[in-house]
mmCIF file of C-alpha atoms in Angstrom:
data_model
loop_
_atom_site.group_PDB
_atom_site.id
_atom_site.type_symbol
_atom_site.label_atom_id
_atom_site.label_comp_id
_atom_site.label_asym_id
_atom_site.label_seq_id
_atom_site.Cartn_x
_atom_site.Cartn_y
_atom_site.Cartn_z
ATOM 1 C CA UNK A 24 -20.980 34.319 -9.960
ATOM 2 C CA UNK A 25 -19.491 31.046 -11.136
ATOM 3 C CA UNK A 26 -21.478 28.017 -10.027
ATOM 4 C CA UNK A 27 -18.804 25.542 -11.108
ATOM 5 C CA UNK A 28 -15.165 26.300 -10.408
ATOM 6 C CA UNK A 29 -11.895 24.678 -11.297
ATOM 7 C CA UNK A 30 -9.373 26.642 -9.287
ATOM 8 C CA UNK A 31 -6.241 25.109 -10.792
ATOM 9 C CA UNK A 32 -5.701 26.331 -14.353
ATOM 10 C CA UNK A 33 -2.846 23.874 -14.868
ATOM 11 C CA UNK A 34 -1.270 20.745 -13.435
ATOM 12 C CA UNK A 35 1.905 18.842 -14.288
ATOM 13 C CA UNK A 36 2.380 15.209 -13.304
ATOM 14 C CA UNK A 37 5.053 12.628 -13.987
ATOM 15 C CA UNK A 38 4.090 9.674 -16.162
ATOM 16 C CA UNK A 39 2.895 6.740 -14.055
ATOM 17 C CA UNK A 40 1.886 8.896 -11.103
ATOM 18 C CA UNK A 41 -1.624 9.915 -10.055
ATOM 19 C CA UNK A 42 -3.291 13.025 -11.484
ATOM 20 C CA UNK A 43 -5.967 14.642 -9.328
ATOM 21 C CA UNK A 44 -8.163 17.305 -10.852
ATOM 22 C CA UNK A 45 -10.568 19.195 -8.635
ATOM 23 C CA UNK A 46 -13.892 20.926 -9.127
ATOM 24 C CA UNK A 47 -16.141 22.852 -6.728
ATOM 25 C CA UNK A 48 -19.777 23.778 -7.195
ATOM 26 C CA UNK A 49 -22.306 25.895 -5.354
ATOM 27 C CA UNK A 50 -25.743 24.516 -6.326
ATOM 28 C CA UNK A 51 -26.823 21.522 -4.237
ATOM 29 C CA UNK A 52 -29.622 20.783 -6.745
ATOM 30 C CA UNK A 53 -27.296 19.549 -9.485
ATOM 31 C CA UNK A 54 -28.165 15.939 -10.429
ATOM 32 C CA UNK A 55 -25.193 14.924 -12.534
ATOM 33 C CA UNK A 56 -21.533 15.757 -12.679
ATOM 34 C CA UNK A 57 -19.425 15.084 -15.730
ATOM 35 C CA UNK A 58 -15.818 15.285 -16.803
ATOM 36 C CA UNK A 59 -14.804 16.085 -20.366
ATOM 37 C CA UNK A 60 -11.388 16.011 -21.961
ATOM 38 C CA UNK A 61 -10.404 18.406 -24.727
ATOM 39 C CA UNK A 62 -7.477 18.213 -27.110
ATOM 40 C CA UNK A 63 -6.439 21.250 -29.185
ATOM 41 C CA UNK A 64 -8.534 21.828 -32.313
ATOM 42 C CA UNK A 65 -11.123 19.276 -31.209
ATOM 43 C CA UNK A 66 -14.416 19.423 -29.354
ATOM 44 C CA UNK A 67 -14.652 18.167 -25.762
ATOM 45 C CA UNK A 68 -15.175 14.420 -25.399
ATOM 46 C CA UNK A 69 -17.036 12.797 -22.557
ATOM 47 C CA UNK A 70 -14.843 10.990 -20.052
ATOM 48 C CA UNK A 71 -16.821 9.933 -17.003
ATOM 49 C CA UNK A 72 -19.852 10.999 -14.991
ATOM 50 C CA UNK A 73 -21.387 10.547 -11.581
ATOM 51 C CA UNK A 74 -24.919 10.882 -10.322
ATOM 52 C CA UNK A 75 -25.633 12.929 -7.207
ATOM 53 C CA UNK A 76 -26.809 9.768 -5.448
ATOM 54 C CA UNK A 77 -23.365 8.178 -5.651
ATOM 55 C CA UNK A 78 -20.010 9.111 -4.189
ATOM 56 C CA UNK A 79 -17.694 7.225 -6.522
ATOM 57 C CA UNK A 80 -17.636 6.025 -10.103
ATOM 58 C CA UNK A 81 -14.762 4.163 -11.703
ATOM 59 C CA UNK A 82 -13.934 3.457 -15.339
ATOM 60 C CA UNK A 83 -10.548 1.931 -15.972
ATOM 61 C CA UNK A 84 -7.839 4.406 -15.028
ATOM 62 C CA UNK A 85 -10.394 7.126 -14.286
ATOM 63 C CA UNK A 86 -12.281 7.543 -11.017
ATOM 64 C CA UNK A 87 -14.568 10.383 -10.069
ATOM 65 C CA UNK A 88 -15.301 11.110 -6.407
ATOM 66 C CA UNK A 89 -18.213 13.231 -5.241
ATOM 67 C CA UNK A 90 -18.369 14.857 -1.804
ATOM 68 C CA UNK A 91 -21.825 16.415 -1.596
ATOM 69 C CA UNK A 92 -21.368 17.953 1.831
ATOM 70 C CA UNK A 93 -18.305 19.820 0.582
ATOM 71 C CA UNK A 94 -19.806 20.408 -2.876
ATOM 72 C CA UNK A 95 -16.627 19.058 -4.355
ATOM 73 C CA UNK A 96 -15.749 16.494 -6.962
ATOM 74 C CA UNK A 97 -12.427 15.202 -8.148
ATOM 75 C CA UNK A 98 -11.110 13.160 -11.044
ATOM 76 C CA UNK A 99 -8.295 10.721 -10.386
ATOM 77 C CA UNK A 100 -6.236 9.325 -13.237
ATOM 78 C CA UNK A 101 -4.013 6.400 -12.306
ATOM 79 C CA UNK A 102 -1.519 5.788 -13.785
ATOM 80 C CA UNK A 103 -1.168 8.994 -15.780
ATOM 81 C CA UNK A 104 0.010 8.651 -19.370
ATOM 82 C CA UNK A 105 1.418 11.246 -21.795
ATOM 83 C CA UNK A 106 -1.733 10.833 -23.939
ATOM 84 C CA UNK A 107 -3.766 12.150 -21.008
ATOM 85 C CA UNK A 108 -2.262 15.600 -21.575
ATOM 86 C CA UNK A 109 -5.292 17.772 -22.389
ATOM 87 C CA UNK A 110 -7.659 20.316 -20.887
ATOM 88 C CA UNK A 111 -10.193 18.786 -18.515
ATOM 89 C CA UNK A 112 -13.571 20.376 -17.871
ATOM 90 C CA UNK A 113 -15.978 19.468 -15.136
ATOM 91 C CA UNK A 114 -19.670 20.156 -15.683
ATOM 92 C CA UNK A 115 -22.692 20.024 -13.397
ATOM 93 C CA UNK A 116 -26.440 20.175 -13.885
ATOM 94 C CA UNK A 117 -29.401 18.219 -15.202
ATOM 95 C CA UNK A 118 -29.806 17.904 -19.027
ATOM 96 C CA UNK A 119 -28.225 21.321 -19.337
ATOM 97 C CA UNK A 120 -24.874 21.880 -17.782
ATOM 98 C CA UNK A 121 -22.641 24.546 -16.355
ATOM 99 C CA UNK A 122 -18.988 24.038 -17.154
ATOM 100 C CA UNK A 123 -15.929 24.921 -15.160
ATOM 101 C CA UNK A 124 -13.092 26.925 -16.683
ATOM 102 C CA UNK A 125 -10.889 23.892 -17.268
ATOM 103 C CA UNK A 126 -7.578 22.537 -15.972
ATOM 104 C CA UNK A 127 -4.716 21.930 -18.370
ATOM 105 C CA UNK A 128 -3.029 18.646 -17.474
ATOM 106 C CA UNK A 129 0.461 17.929 -18.681
ATOM 107 C CA UNK A 130 1.839 14.446 -18.150
ATOM 108 C CA UNK A 131 5.612 14.421 -18.362
ATOM 109 C CA UNK A 132 7.344 11.401 -19.871
ATOM 110 C CA UNK B 10 -17.490 10.317 -40.661
ATOM 111 C CA UNK B 11 -17.998 12.675 -37.742
ATOM 112 C CA UNK B 12 -21.309 12.380 -35.894
ATOM 113 C CA UNK B 13 -21.522 16.121 -35.156
ATOM 114 C CA UNK B 14 -20.260 18.509 -37.798
ATOM 115 C CA UNK B 15 -19.929 22.268 -37.744
ATOM 116 C CA UNK B 16 -19.513 24.675 -40.637
ATOM 117 C CA UNK B 17 -17.533 26.755 -41.135
ATOM 118 C CA UNK B 18 -14.564 25.663 -39.038
ATOM 119 C CA UNK B 19 -13.024 29.126 -39.141
ATOM 120 C CA UNK B 20 -14.560 32.484 -39.973
ATOM 121 C CA UNK B 21 -13.375 36.072 -39.985
ATOM 122 C CA UNK B 22 -16.018 38.759 -40.235
ATOM 123 C CA UNK B 23 -16.433 42.464 -39.625
ATOM 124 C CA UNK B 24 -18.391 44.300 -36.968
ATOM 125 C CA UNK B 25 -22.038 44.675 -37.936
ATOM 126 C CA UNK B 26 -22.153 41.744 -40.331
ATOM 127 C CA UNK B 27 -24.684 38.949 -40.034
ATOM 128 C CA UNK B 28 -23.200 35.507 -39.716
ATOM 129 C CA UNK B 29 -24.615 32.017 -39.369
ATOM 130 C CA UNK B 30 -22.887 28.990 -37.878
ATOM 131 C CA UNK B 31 -24.329 25.630 -38.762
ATOM 132 C CA UNK B 32 -24.433 22.332 -36.941
ATOM 133 C CA UNK B 33 -25.531 18.953 -38.249
ATOM 134 C CA UNK B 34 -25.678 15.601 -36.498
ATOM 135 C CA UNK B 35 -26.161 12.033 -37.619
ATOM 136 C CA UNK B 36 -26.606 10.599 -34.133
ATOM 137 C CA UNK B 37 -30.392 10.863 -34.219
ATOM 138 C CA UNK B 38 -30.406 12.818 -30.970
ATOM 139 C CA UNK B 39 -33.304 15.044 -29.968
ATOM 140 C CA UNK B 40 -31.348 17.570 -27.937
ATOM 141 C CA UNK B 41 -28.925 20.098 -29.356
ATOM 142 C CA UNK B 42 -26.893 22.877 -27.751
ATOM 143 C CA UNK B 43 -24.710 25.834 -28.670
ATOM 144 C CA UNK B 44 -21.820 26.882 -26.440
ATOM 145 C CA UNK B 45 -19.036 29.410 -26.683
ATOM 146 C CA UNK B 46 -15.596 29.030 -25.168
ATOM 147 C CA UNK B 47 -13.501 31.991 -24.120
ATOM 148 C CA UNK B 48 -10.059 31.860 -22.500
ATOM 149 C CA UNK B 49 -10.419 31.584 -18.728
ATOM 150 C CA UNK B 50 -14.199 31.247 -18.893
ATOM 151 C CA UNK B 51 -14.772 27.660 -19.917
ATOM 152 C CA UNK B 52 -17.840 26.773 -21.990
ATOM 153 C CA UNK B 53 -20.989 28.848 -21.616
ATOM 154 C CA UNK B 54 -24.394 27.801 -22.901
ATOM 155 C CA UNK B 55 -25.955 30.118 -25.489
ATOM 156 C CA UNK B 56 -29.115 28.263 -26.563
ATOM 157 C CA UNK B 57 -30.483 24.749 -26.404
ATOM 158 C CA UNK B 58 -33.263 22.824 -28.077
ATOM 159 C CA UNK B 59 -34.927 19.613 -26.905
ATOM 160 C CA UNK B 60 -36.805 19.005 -30.136
ATOM 161 C CA UNK B 61 -37.674 20.763 -33.388
ATOM 162 C CA UNK B 62 -40.343 22.972 -31.811
ATOM 163 C CA UNK B 63 -38.441 23.723 -28.633
ATOM 164 C CA UNK B 64 -35.929 26.585 -28.229
ATOM 165 C CA UNK B 65 -34.538 27.791 -24.912
ATOM 166 C CA UNK B 66 -32.147 30.527 -23.891
ATOM 167 C CA UNK B 67 -28.973 29.630 -22.069
ATOM 168 C CA UNK B 68 -26.665 31.713 -19.891
ATOM 169 C CA UNK B 69 -25.578 34.181 -22.572
ATOM 170 C CA UNK B 70 -28.188 34.417 -25.344
ATOM 171 C CA UNK B 71 -28.077 38.192 -25.905
ATOM 172 C CA UNK B 72 -26.869 39.032 -29.402
ATOM 173 C CA UNK B 73 -27.583 35.522 -30.705
ATOM 174 C CA UNK B 74 -30.519 33.690 -32.245
ATOM 175 C CA UNK B 75 -31.006 30.067 -33.267
ATOM 176 C CA UNK B 76 -33.051 27.996 -35.653
ATOM 177 C CA UNK B 77 -33.821 24.293 -35.348
ATOM 178 C CA UNK B 78 -34.619 23.496 -38.976
ATOM 179 C CA UNK B 79 -34.869 19.754 -38.452
ATOM 180 C CA UNK B 80 -33.969 17.198 -35.824
ATOM 181 C CA UNK B 81 -30.485 16.982 -37.283
ATOM 182 C CA UNK B 82 -29.792 20.699 -37.807
ATOM 183 C CA UNK B 83 -29.347 23.565 -35.369
ATOM 184 C CA UNK B 84 -28.039 26.939 -36.571
ATOM 185 C CA UNK B 85 -26.670 29.834 -34.556
ATOM 186 C CA UNK B 86 -26.914 33.373 -35.923
ATOM 187 C CA UNK B 87 -25.202 36.572 -34.949
ATOM 188 C CA UNK B 88 -27.479 39.264 -36.378
ATOM 189 C CA UNK B 89 -24.908 42.053 -36.037
ATOM 190 C CA UNK B 90 -21.534 40.708 -35.005
ATOM 191 C CA UNK B 91 -19.423 42.605 -32.464
ATOM 192 C CA UNK B 92 -15.771 42.032 -31.466
ATOM 193 C CA UNK B 93 -16.595 40.538 -28.054
ATOM 194 C CA UNK B 94 -18.335 37.689 -29.877
ATOM 195 C CA UNK B 95 -14.912 36.532 -30.987
ATOM 196 C CA UNK B 96 -14.706 33.046 -29.506
ATOM 197 C CA UNK B 97 -14.671 29.331 -30.174
ATOM 198 C CA UNK B 98 -18.198 28.021 -30.717
ATOM 199 C CA UNK B 99 -19.257 24.441 -30.072
ATOM 200 C CA UNK B 100 -22.394 22.571 -30.988
ATOM 201 C CA UNK B 101 -23.367 19.524 -28.923
ATOM 202 C CA UNK B 102 -26.078 16.874 -28.895
ATOM 203 C CA UNK B 103 -27.539 14.499 -26.333
ATOM 204 C CA UNK B 104 -30.133 11.769 -26.351
ATOM 205 C CA UNK B 105 -32.897 11.737 -23.760
ATOM 206 C CA UNK B 106 -33.694 8.084 -24.383
ATOM 207 C CA UNK B 107 -30.377 6.506 -23.408
ATOM 208 C CA UNK B 108 -29.342 5.490 -19.881
ATOM 209 C CA UNK B 109 -26.397 7.859 -20.028
ATOM 210 C CA UNK B 110 -28.559 10.710 -21.239
ATOM 211 C CA UNK B 111 -26.482 13.327 -19.518
ATOM 212 C CA UNK B 112 -23.614 12.764 -21.957
ATOM 213 C CA UNK B 113 -23.221 15.448 -24.582
ATOM 214 C CA UNK B 114 -21.375 14.878 -27.846
ATOM 215 C CA UNK B 115 -19.539 17.883 -29.178
ATOM 216 C CA UNK B 116 -18.665 19.017 -32.670
ATOM 217 C CA UNK B 117 -15.121 20.118 -33.548
ATOM 218 C CA UNK B 118 -15.848 23.809 -33.021
ATOM 219 C CA UNK B 119 -15.990 26.975 -35.129
ATOM 220 C CA UNK B 120 -13.371 29.625 -34.499
ATOM 221 C CA UNK B 121 -14.918 33.056 -35.092
ATOM 222 C CA UNK B 122 -13.004 36.334 -35.251
ATOM 223 C CA UNK B 123 -14.968 39.581 -35.397
ATOM 224 C CA UNK B 124 -12.868 42.542 -36.476
#
C-alpha cells in the first residue's frame, strides 16, 4: 500500500501561470516532506522541503504547503517557466524517505 | 566534477549473471542510499547506510546486497540478475551534520537492462 501518493501523473500549465502539484500521505509520523525535480537522464535534485511543525515554506517562486489534518502537501510554482518542465517527486519520512510516483509538469510557452 | 558519481551509466546483462553497480561521492557525507525507479512506481529504497559499519534494508532489498567499502563508496550487487530487476538505479547521499540534513543528493543514475 503506497504511503505517499501523487495522483496526477501529468500536468500542463501555460507559462506565467501557477503550477500546483499535489501529494497525499498516510503516515502521520513523517517528520519532513521534500520535493525533488528530475530532468531526463539526470538524478533528482532537491527543490524545497518542509518540516512537520510548519504549514508553509517559501523559496523564491516555489512554495510548499502542508495540511497535516488532511495529510496533504502541495507545491506551488509562480510564475511557471518553460525550464520548470520536469518530473516532480514528493517524498516523506525522517532520514529515510518514501517517494511518490511523480508528476510530469509541462510548462507551455 | 560531479559530487555523486555512478558507474556504469548503462548496463545490459543476462539473467543469472552477477552485476555490481558502484557509487562514489566527494561530498564527505556519512549517509548513502540506493534506490530504483520503475515507471509508475517512483523511487523505492533498496538499502541505506549511515556510516561504514552500518547497513540497513530498505523497502525492496530482496535479490540485492550492498557493500560500504569506505565513507565515499557504496556498491550495490545483484547476485543473480533477473528481468524484473530492469530499472533505473540511483545512489544518493545525505549529511547528518547539516541543518538541512533531510536533503539527499542524487547521482545521475545507472540504467540496467536484464535480458
